[in-house]
Tab-separated table of C-alpha atoms in Angstrom:
chain	number	residue	atom	x	y	z
A	257	MET	CA	-10.777	-14.601	7.784
A	258	LYS	CA	-8.289	-17.358	8.560
A	259	LEU	CA	-4.751	-17.697	7.252
A	260	LYS	CA	-5.548	-21.066	5.644
A	261	ASP	CA	-8.335	-19.457	3.582
A	262	LEU	CA	-5.953	-17.026	1.876
A	263	GLN	CA	-3.917	-17.466	-1.287
A	264	THR	CA	-0.359	-18.692	-0.825
A	265	ILE	CA	1.230	-15.283	-1.509
A	266	ASP	CA	-1.042	-13.679	1.091
A	267	GLN	CA	-0.204	-16.380	3.631
A	268	ASN	CA	3.507	-15.883	3.015
A	269	ILE	CA	3.238	-12.107	3.386
A	270	ILE	CA	1.442	-12.454	6.712
A	271	LYS	CA	3.824	-15.115	8.009
A	272	THR	CA	6.810	-12.935	7.109
A	273	LEU	CA	5.307	-9.775	8.601
A	274	ALA	CA	4.705	-11.641	11.874
A	275	ASP	CA	8.435	-11.090	12.464
A	276	HIS	CA	8.139	-7.379	11.677
A	277	LYS	CA	5.873	-6.012	14.396
A	278	GLY	CA	6.610	-2.359	14.977
A	279	ALA	CA	7.938	0.329	12.653
A	280	ASP	CA	11.429	-0.201	14.040
A	281	LYS	CA	11.353	-3.748	12.640
A	282	ALA	CA	10.025	-2.797	9.192
A	283	ILE	CA	11.211	-4.852	6.229
A	284	HIS	CA	12.048	-3.016	3.039
A	285	GLY	CA	9.699	-3.842	0.166
A	286	LYS	CA	12.525	-4.996	-2.100
A	287	ILE	CA	13.798	-7.397	0.550
A	288	LEU	CA	10.302	-8.719	1.261
A	289	ALA	CA	9.713	-9.203	-2.461
A	290	GLN	CA	13.010	-11.069	-2.852
A	291	PHE	CA	12.217	-13.243	0.155
A	292	LEU	CA	8.841	-14.154	-1.411
A	293	ASN	CA	10.340	-14.599	-4.908
A	294	VAL	CA	8.180	-11.903	-6.509
A	295	ASP	CA	8.949	-8.464	-7.881
A	296	LEU	CA	8.060	-5.364	-5.889
A	297	ARG	CA	5.074	-4.433	-8.061
A	298	THR	CA	3.652	-7.934	-7.679
A	299	LEU	CA	3.989	-7.609	-3.904
A	300	GLN	CA	2.145	-4.300	-3.642
A	301	SER	CA	-1.184	-5.563	-4.970
A	302	PRO	CA	-1.727	-8.414	-2.479
A	303	ILE	CA	-0.631	-6.138	0.370
A	304	GLU	CA	-3.264	-3.591	-0.645
A	305	LEU	CA	-5.877	-6.359	-0.845
A	306	LEU	CA	-4.894	-7.601	2.613
A	307	GLN	CA	-5.136	-4.052	3.963
A	308	GLY	CA	-8.610	-3.808	2.455
A	309	LYS	CA	-9.577	-7.008	4.265
A	310	GLY	CA	-8.640	-5.519	7.621
A	311	CYS	CA	-4.975	-6.449	7.976
A	312	ALA	CA	-3.138	-3.562	9.605
A	313	ILE	CA	-0.040	-3.488	7.416
A	314	GLY	CA	1.790	-0.197	7.523
A	315	SER	CA	4.352	1.135	5.115
A	316	ILE	CA	6.727	4.053	5.305
A	317	ASP	CA	8.777	5.307	2.350
A	318	ASN	CA	12.396	4.171	2.444
A	319	VAL	CA	11.693	2.104	5.567
A	320	GLY	CA	9.372	-0.692	4.500
A	321	TYR	CA	6.408	-2.752	5.618
A	322	PHE	CA	5.500	-3.549	9.212
A	323	VAL	CA	2.655	-4.477	11.533
A	324	PRO	CA	1.782	-1.426	13.631
A	325	THR	CA	1.795	-1.999	17.378
A	326	ASN	CA	0.202	1.298	18.465
A	327	GLU	CA	-1.861	4.174	17.082
A	328	GLU	CA	1.195	6.323	16.345
A	329	GLU	CA	2.655	3.596	14.126
A	330	ARG	CA	-0.729	2.979	12.497
A	331	THR	CA	-0.957	6.683	11.637
A	332	LYS	CA	2.600	6.776	10.278
A	333	GLY	CA	1.839	3.699	8.209
A	334	ILE	CA	-1.238	5.158	6.528
A	335	THR	CA	-0.271	8.796	6.035
A	336	LYS	CA	1.258	8.123	2.611
A	337	LYS	CA	-1.875	6.254	1.468
A	338	GLU	CA	-4.109	9.057	2.724
A	339	ASN	CA	-2.055	11.620	0.800
A	340	MET	CA	-2.147	9.483	-2.343
A	341	ALA	CA	-5.914	9.016	-1.994
A	342	TYR	CA	-6.439	12.759	-1.619
A	343	SER	CA	-4.264	13.471	-4.644
A	344	THR	CA	-6.098	10.871	-6.734
A	345	LEU	CA	-9.518	12.170	-5.656
A	346	LYS	CA	-8.469	15.723	-6.543
A	347	ALA	CA	-7.365	14.559	-10.017
A	348	VAL	CA	-10.598	12.619	-10.568
A	349	MET	CA	-12.694	15.619	-9.530
A	350	GLY	CA	-10.713	17.852	-11.877
A	351	VAL	CA	-11.152	15.535	-14.869
A	352	ARG	CA	-14.846	14.999	-14.071
A	353	SER	CA	-15.568	18.722	-13.929
A	354	ALA	CA	-13.361	19.719	-16.883
A	355	SER	CA	-14.925	20.979	-20.070
A	356	LEU	CA	-14.388	18.502	-22.887
A	357	ASP	CA	-13.100	21.283	-25.098
A	358	TRP	CA	-10.565	22.441	-22.491
A	359	LEU	CA	-7.617	21.802	-24.811
A	360	ASP	CA	-8.975	23.937	-27.650
A	361	LYS	CA	-9.698	26.744	-25.197
A	362	MET	CA	-6.232	26.521	-23.691
A	363	ILE	CA	-4.394	26.576	-27.017
A	364	ASP	CA	-6.425	29.446	-28.522
């Protein structure tokens, strides 16, 4: 994957994050979104797609986005996503295994 092959928003995210290597240089999502002239929700989707394509982009709540420079930062940057994935998987498993008449049984 080359920078020139990506959509403009993806290119701009990567170019901006090149100045934010290391968790100590993280850029808050709201600031990054403003810099790119998009809203925060619009920013999150292309970042997730870039992560899925092998771009190591970390994020820490209340700190922001950054390019991890070591394994400790990589781990910090993915812990939230791992927790969210586990929570989502648990919910999916619960809905999948639930009886379809669960509500009637609960109310009776």
